[in-house]
XYZ file of C-alpha atoms in Angstrom:
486
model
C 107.131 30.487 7.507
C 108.027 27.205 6.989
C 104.546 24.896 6.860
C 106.201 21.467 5.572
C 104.283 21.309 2.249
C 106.296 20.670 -0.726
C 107.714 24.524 -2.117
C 108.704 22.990 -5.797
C 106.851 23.281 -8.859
C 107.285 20.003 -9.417
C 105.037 18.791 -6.154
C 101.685 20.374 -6.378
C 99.721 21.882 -3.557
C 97.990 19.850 -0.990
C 94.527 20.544 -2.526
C 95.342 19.995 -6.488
C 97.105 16.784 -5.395
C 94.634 15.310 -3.537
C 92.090 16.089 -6.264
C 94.344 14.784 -9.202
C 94.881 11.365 -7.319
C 91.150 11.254 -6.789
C 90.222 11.627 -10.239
C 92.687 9.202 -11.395
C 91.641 6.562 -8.996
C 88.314 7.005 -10.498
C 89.471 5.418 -13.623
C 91.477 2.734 -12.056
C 88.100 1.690 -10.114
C 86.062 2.436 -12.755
C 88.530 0.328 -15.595
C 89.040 -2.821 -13.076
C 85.102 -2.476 -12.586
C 84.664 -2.963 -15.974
C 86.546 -5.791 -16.683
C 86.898 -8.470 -14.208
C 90.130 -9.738 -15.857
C 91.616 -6.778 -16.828
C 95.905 -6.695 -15.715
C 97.373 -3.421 -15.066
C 100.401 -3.100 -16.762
C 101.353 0.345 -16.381
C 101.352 1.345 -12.725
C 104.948 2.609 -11.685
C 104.650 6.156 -13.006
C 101.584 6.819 -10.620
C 103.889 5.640 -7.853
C 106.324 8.186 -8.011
C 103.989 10.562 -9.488
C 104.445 14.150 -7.688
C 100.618 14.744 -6.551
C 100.311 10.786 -5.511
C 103.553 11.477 -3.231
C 102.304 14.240 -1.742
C 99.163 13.258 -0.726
C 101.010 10.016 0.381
C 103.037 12.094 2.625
C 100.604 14.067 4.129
C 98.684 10.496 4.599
C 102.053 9.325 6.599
C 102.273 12.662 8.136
C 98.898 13.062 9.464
C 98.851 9.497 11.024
C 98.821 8.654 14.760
C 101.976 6.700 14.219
C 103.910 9.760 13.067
C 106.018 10.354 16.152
C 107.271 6.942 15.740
C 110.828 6.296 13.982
C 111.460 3.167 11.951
C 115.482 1.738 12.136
C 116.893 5.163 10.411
C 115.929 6.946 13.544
C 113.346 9.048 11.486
C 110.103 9.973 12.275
C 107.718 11.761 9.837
C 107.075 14.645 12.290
C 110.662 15.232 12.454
C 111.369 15.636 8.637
C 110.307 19.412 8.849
C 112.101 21.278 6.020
C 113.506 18.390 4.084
C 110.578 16.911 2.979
C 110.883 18.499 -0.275
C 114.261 16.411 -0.647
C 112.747 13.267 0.883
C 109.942 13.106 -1.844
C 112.096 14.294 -4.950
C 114.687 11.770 -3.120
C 111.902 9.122 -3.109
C 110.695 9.985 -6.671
C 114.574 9.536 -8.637
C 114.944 6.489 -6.715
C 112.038 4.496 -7.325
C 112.057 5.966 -10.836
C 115.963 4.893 -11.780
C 114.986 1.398 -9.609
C 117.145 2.174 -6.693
C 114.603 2.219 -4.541
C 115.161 -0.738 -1.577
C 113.283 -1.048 1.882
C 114.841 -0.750 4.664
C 114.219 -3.683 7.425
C 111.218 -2.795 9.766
C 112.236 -2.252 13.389
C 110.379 -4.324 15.799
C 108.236 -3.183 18.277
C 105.902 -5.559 21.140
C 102.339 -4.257 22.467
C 100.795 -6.146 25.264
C 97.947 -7.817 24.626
C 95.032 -10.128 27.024
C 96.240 -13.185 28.669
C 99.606 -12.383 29.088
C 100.768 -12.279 25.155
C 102.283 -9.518 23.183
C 101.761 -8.401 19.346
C 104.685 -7.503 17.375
C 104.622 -4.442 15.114
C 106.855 -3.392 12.159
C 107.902 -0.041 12.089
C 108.679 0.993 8.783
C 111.151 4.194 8.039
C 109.169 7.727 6.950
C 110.741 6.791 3.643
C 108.988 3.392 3.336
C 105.756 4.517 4.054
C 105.820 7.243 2.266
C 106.389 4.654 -0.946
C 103.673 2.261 0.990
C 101.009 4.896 0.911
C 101.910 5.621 -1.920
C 101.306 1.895 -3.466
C 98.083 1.800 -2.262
C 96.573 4.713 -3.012
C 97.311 2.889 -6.511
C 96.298 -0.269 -5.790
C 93.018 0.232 -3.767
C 91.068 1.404 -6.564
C 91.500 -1.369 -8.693
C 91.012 -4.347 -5.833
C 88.240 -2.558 -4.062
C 86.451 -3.486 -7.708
C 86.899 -7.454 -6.865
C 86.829 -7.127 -2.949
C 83.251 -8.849 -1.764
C 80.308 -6.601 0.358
C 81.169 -9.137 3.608
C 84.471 -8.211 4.061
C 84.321 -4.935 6.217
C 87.836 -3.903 7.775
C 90.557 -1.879 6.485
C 88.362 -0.652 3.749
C 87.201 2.895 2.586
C 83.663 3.776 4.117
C 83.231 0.692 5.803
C 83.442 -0.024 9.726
C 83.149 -2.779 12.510
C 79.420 -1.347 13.211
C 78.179 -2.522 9.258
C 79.759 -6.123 10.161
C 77.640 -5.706 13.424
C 74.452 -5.029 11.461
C 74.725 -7.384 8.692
C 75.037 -10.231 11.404
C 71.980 -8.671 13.434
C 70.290 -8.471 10.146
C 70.794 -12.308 9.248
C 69.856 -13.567 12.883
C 66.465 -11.979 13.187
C 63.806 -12.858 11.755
C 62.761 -13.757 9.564
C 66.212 -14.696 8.194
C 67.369 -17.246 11.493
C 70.374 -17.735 10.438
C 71.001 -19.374 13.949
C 74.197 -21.225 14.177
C 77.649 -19.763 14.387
C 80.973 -20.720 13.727
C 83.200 -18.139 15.224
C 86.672 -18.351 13.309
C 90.091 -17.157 14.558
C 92.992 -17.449 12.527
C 96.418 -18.282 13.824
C 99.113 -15.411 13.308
C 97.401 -14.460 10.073
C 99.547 -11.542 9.443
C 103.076 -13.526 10.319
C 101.865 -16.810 8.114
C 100.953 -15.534 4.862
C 102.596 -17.024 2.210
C 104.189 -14.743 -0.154
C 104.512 -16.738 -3.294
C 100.399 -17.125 -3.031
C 99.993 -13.568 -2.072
C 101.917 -12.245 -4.423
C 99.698 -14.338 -7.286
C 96.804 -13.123 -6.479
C 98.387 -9.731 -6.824
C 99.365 -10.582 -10.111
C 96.280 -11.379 -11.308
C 95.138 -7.674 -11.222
C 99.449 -6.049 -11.645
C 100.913 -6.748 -14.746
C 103.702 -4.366 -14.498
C 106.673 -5.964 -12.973
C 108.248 -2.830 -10.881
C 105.134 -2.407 -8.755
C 105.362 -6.180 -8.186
C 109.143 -5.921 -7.139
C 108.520 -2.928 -4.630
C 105.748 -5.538 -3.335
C 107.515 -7.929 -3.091
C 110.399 -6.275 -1.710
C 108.320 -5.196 1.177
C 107.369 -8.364 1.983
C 110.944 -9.749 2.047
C 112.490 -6.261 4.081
C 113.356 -8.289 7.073
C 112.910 -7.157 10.504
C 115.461 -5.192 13.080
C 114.159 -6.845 16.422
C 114.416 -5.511 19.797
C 117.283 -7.507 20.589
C 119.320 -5.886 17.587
C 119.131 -8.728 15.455
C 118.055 -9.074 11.515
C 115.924 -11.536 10.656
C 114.898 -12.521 7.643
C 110.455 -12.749 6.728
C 109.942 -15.567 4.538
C 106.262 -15.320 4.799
C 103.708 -12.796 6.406
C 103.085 -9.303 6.192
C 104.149 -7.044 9.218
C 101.915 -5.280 11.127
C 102.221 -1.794 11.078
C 103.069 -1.433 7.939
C 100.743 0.911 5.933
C 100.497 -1.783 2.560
C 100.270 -4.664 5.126
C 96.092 -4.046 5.592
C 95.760 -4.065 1.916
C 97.922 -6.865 1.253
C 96.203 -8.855 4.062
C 92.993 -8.294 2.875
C 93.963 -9.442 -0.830
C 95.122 -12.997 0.652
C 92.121 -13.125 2.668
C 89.271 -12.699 0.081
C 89.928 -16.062 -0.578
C 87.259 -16.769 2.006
C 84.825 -14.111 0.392
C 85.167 -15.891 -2.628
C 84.805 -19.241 -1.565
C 81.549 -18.472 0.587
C 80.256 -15.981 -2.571
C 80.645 -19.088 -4.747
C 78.410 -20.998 -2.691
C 75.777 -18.615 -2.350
C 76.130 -17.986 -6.269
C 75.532 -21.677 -6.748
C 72.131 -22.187 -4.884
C 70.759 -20.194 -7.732
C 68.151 -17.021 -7.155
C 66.601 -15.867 -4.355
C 63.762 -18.073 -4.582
C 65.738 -20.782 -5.545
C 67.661 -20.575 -2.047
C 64.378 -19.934 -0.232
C 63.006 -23.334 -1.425
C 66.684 -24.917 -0.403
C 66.420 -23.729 2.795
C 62.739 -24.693 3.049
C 63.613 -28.364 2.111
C 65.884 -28.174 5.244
C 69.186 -27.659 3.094
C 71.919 -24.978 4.864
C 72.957 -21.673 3.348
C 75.414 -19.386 4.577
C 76.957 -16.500 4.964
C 80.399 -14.932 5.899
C 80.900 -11.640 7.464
C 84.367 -10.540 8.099
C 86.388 -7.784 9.031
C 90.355 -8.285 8.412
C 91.218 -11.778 10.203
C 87.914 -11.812 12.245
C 85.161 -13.768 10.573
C 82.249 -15.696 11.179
C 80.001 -17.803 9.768
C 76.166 -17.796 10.010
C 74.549 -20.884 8.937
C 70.498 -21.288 8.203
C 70.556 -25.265 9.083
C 71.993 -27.550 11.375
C 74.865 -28.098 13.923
C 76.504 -30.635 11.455
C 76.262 -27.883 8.815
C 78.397 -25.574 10.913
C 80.960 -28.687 11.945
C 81.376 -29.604 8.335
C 83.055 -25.981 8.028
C 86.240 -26.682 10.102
C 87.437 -28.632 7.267
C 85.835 -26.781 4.800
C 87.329 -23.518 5.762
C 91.041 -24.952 6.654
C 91.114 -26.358 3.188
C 90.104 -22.691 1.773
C 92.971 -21.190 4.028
C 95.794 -23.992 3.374
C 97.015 -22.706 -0.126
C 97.926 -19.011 1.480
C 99.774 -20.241 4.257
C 97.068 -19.679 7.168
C 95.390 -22.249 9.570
C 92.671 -22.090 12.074
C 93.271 -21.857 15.716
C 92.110 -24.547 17.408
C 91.634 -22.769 20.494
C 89.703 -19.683 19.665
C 87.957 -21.287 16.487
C 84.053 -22.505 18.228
C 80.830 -23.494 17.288
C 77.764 -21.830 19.046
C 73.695 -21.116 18.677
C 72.674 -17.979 18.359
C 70.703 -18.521 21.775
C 73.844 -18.937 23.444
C 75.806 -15.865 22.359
C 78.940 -14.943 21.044
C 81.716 -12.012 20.772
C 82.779 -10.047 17.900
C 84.503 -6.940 17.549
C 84.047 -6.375 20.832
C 80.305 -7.383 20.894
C 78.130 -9.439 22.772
C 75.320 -10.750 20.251
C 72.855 -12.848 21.327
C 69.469 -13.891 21.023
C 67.001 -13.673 24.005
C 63.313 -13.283 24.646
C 61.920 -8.958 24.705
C 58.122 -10.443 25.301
C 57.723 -12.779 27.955
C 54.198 -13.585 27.321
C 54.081 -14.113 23.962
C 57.836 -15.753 23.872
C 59.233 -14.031 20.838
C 62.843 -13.443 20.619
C 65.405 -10.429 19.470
C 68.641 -10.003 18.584
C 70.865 -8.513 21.084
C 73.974 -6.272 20.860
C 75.678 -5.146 23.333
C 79.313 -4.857 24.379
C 81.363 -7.878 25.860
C 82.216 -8.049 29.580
C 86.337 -7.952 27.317
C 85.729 -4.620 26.087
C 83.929 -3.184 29.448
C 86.763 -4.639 31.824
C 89.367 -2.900 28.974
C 87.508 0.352 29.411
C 87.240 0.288 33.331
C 91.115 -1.128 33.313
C 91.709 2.157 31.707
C 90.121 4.803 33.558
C 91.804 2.910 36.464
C 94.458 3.281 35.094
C 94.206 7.704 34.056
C 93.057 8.003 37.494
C 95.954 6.820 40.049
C 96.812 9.236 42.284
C 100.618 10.206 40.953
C 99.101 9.616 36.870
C 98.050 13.768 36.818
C 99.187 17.179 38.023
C 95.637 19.259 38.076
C 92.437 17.507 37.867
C 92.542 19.745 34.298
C 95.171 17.486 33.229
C 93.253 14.309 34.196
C 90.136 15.681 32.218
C 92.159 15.796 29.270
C 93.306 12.319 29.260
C 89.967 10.688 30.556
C 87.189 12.209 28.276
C 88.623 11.209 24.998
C 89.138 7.353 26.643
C 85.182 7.974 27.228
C 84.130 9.175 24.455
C 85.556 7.230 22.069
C 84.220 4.306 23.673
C 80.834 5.281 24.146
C 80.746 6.749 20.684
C 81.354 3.151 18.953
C 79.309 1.160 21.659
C 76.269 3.766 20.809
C 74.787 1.741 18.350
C 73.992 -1.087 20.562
C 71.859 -2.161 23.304
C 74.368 -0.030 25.703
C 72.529 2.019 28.206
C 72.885 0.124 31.612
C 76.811 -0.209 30.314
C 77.404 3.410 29.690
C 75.447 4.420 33.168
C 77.840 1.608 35.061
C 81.104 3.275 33.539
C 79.578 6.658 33.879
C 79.267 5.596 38.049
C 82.383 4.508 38.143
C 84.368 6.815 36.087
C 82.617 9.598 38.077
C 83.697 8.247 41.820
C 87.234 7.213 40.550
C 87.777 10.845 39.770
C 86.191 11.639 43.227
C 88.428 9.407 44.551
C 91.220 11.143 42.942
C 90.800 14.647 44.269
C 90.080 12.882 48.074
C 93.571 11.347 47.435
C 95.386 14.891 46.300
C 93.546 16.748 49.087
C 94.056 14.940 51.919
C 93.513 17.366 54.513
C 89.661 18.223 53.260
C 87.099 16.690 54.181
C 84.054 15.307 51.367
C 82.061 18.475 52.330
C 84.564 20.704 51.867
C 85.711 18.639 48.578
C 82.262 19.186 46.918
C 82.110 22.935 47.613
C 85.139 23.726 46.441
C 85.689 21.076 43.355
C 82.423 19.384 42.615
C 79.661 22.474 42.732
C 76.473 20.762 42.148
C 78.437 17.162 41.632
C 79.132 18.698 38.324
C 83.060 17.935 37.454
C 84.674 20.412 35.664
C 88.125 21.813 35.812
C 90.306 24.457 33.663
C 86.982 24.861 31.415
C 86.553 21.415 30.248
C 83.726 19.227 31.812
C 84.148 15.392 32.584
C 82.034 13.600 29.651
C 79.306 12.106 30.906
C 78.773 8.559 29.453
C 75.352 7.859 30.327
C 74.163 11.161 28.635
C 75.611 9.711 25.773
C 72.190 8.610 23.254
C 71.690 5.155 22.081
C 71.010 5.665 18.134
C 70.199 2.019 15.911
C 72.850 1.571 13.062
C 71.379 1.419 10.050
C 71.949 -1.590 7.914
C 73.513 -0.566 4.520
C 74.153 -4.038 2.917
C 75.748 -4.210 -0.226
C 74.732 -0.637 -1.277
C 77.808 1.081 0.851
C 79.415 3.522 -1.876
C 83.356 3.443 -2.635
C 85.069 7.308 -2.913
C 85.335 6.596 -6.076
C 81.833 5.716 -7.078
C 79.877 6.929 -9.758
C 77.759 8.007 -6.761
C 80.173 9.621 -5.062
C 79.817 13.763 -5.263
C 82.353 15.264 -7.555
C 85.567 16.802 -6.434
C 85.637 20.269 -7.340
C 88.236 21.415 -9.860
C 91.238 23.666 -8.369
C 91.084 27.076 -9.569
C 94.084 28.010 -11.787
């Protein structure tokens, strides 16, 4: 039976590979931990080692963009049998420096307001080599990355951004003014000569650099059929691209850990900010950022030059139109947050942070379940189920951390009468009496043995604020793989 793992001796099994790459990017974290300046001069053989191609493939395999071919008509679901040829293909090519991208086939999402994103698709055989990359590279820049940077990194998520930022607004931190940043087309501006120097100052050896570089430069089959060169940026889409991104951005990190660094101790910036001087902080995830600011309005206007001048050298600016300045009081979004700060004791007048999700994300969700429940969108109300109740629940589950009840019992009410609406539209003939004995026993909805999820029974749980002690998978504190028996 054919399973599509790799049948040579030279590619090992799913499980020894995966264990062999983890122990080796042990040592990569554990070496660039170690020393700061340390340049990693020997990198290509991992590349196109057998165990880090496998679990690359199964990486490119396993992900929700494997049904989708690049410009070679390819997609990794398809490969089937050949993928034994496709990695030893891979392997002889990047090892004899054939190895050359293929351009990234364009592809445009809608997003709000009328725009659209474009996405690079690479071929199976480019992200293969991509996933590959960075399981090599990670290690070693996840030792430099900074605690406030939170997306596209291992065990880290949009909710710890959420909680560092309700952690510094409460009290007694008050770190009450905001300056809400948005960078224009971050991921189509980024210059590669300054990208590809900050790379440097970790990769030493030159091959890794080229397939970096020739990544960057692939070029991009768009809709229309035509090539076009990239000069700068870093498609989305790509499986590197995250990584790469995140390496221009922590230019920011820096900057902002510099200027904490430089007010001295902890007691030191206590008796700063008591003499009425500003300290602040950044908390990012990918191209989202903001910045809180203990001190005054003029503190947090002072940073759209501050932060422009930070950005200028890799090629990005600020938006002008999404970039804002707000109090705490007044409330802004983030990753699809409300937070805000508003009175919980009338009497006595003291105030709490709020989180909560935006009225965006809400009208997303409800545009959604509109959308799952038209009358023609289903067969059998079995088939709707399907559809609808991950939608829910994957919602509620990353809104559960917040101040979310009245939300999730509004979508619940709605969610529940659009399906009720749906049957009365594919049963014209009944009428709502009939409808509830024979579909909706006990307004319970339930069809083919799966019940509708329920968002309002969904529990409200506080996140708990980790700070700078969240663990890498490579940590000393991480539990040991075990060893592969013979």
């Amino acid at each position: 039976m054919n399973t599509g793992e790799p049948n040579l001796d030279l590619f090992p099994e799913r499980e020894e590979a995966e264990w062999r790459v983890l122990r080796m990017q042990k040592k990569l974290h554990r070496w660039a931990t170690e020393d700061p300046d340390r340049r990693f001069d020997d990198l290509a053989n991992l590349v196109y080692d057998p165990a880090f191609l496998v679990v690359a493939w199964h990486r490119v395999r396993g992900n929700k963009g494997a049904r989708t071919a690049g410009v070679d008509g390819v997609t990794p679901r398809g490969v089937g049998w050949a993928v034994t040829d496709l990695l030893a293909g891979v392997r002889e090519d990047l090892k004899a420096g054939r190895f050359t991208p293929l351009p990234v086939r364009q592809k445009t999402i809608p997003k709000a307001a009328g725009k659209v994103r474009s996405l690079g698709i690479p071929t199976a055989r480019d992200r293969v080599v991509q996933a590959a990359l960075k399981l090599v590279l990670e290690p070693v820049f996840e030792a430099d990355f900074k605690p406030c940077s939170y997306g596209f990194r291992p065990r880290r998520r949009a909710q710890d951004a959420i909680a560092e930022i309700h952690y510094l607004a409460s009290p007694t931190r008050n770190y009450e003014w905001v300056f809400e940043a948005d960078i224009k087309a971050c991921f189509d501006e980024i210059d590669h000569t300054a990208l590809m120097g900050r790379v440097r100052r970790r990769v030493g050896d030159k091959r890794v650099l080229g397939w970096v570089k020739a990544f960057l430069r692939a070029g991009v089959l768009t809709e229309d059929g035509l090539n076009r060169e990239t000069i700068t940026g870093t498609p989305q889409g790509g499986i590197l691209s995250p990584l790469l991104a995140n390496i221009a951005l922590s230019v920011l990190d820096e900057h902002f850990a510099a200027k904490w660094e430089a007010l001295g101790p902890e007691w030191t910036r206590a008796k700063h900010r008591r003499a009425g001087g500003a300290v602040m902080k950044l908390v990012r995830y990918a191209d989202d950022f903001v910045v809180l600011i203990h001190g005054q309005r003029a503190d947090a206007e002072a940073l759209w030059d501050e932060v422009g001048a930070v950005l200028a050298p890799m090629g990005l600016r600020l938006s002008t139109e999404k970039t804002r300045i707000c109090h705490i009081d007044e409330g802004f979004d983030f990753l699809g947050w409300r937070i805000q700060r508003r009175a919980w004791r009338s009497r006595t007048g003291k105030k709490a942070i709020y989180t909560y999700p935006s009225k965006k994300s809400l009208a997303s969700i409800i545009g959604k379940v509109r959308m799952l429940t038209r009358r023609a969108t289903h067969r059998t109300l079995a088939d709707l189920l399907r559809r609808l109740n991950p939608t829910l629940r994957g919602w509620c589950t990353y809104f559960r951390h917040g101040v979310s009840s009245r939300t999730f019992g509004y979508l619940d009410h709605f969610a529940f009468w659009r399906v009720v609406g749906w049957l009365r539209k594919r049963h014209l003939g009944l009428n709502m009496h009939t409808l509830v004995r024979r579909y909706l026993p006990g307004w319970h909805i339930r069809a083919g043995g799966i019940d509708m999820f329920r968002a309002n029974a969904v529990a409200i749980e506080r996140y708990r604020y980790r700070g700078t002690k969240i663990p890498t998978p490579w940590s000393s504190a991480t539990k040991p793989e075990p060893v592969p028996a013979a």
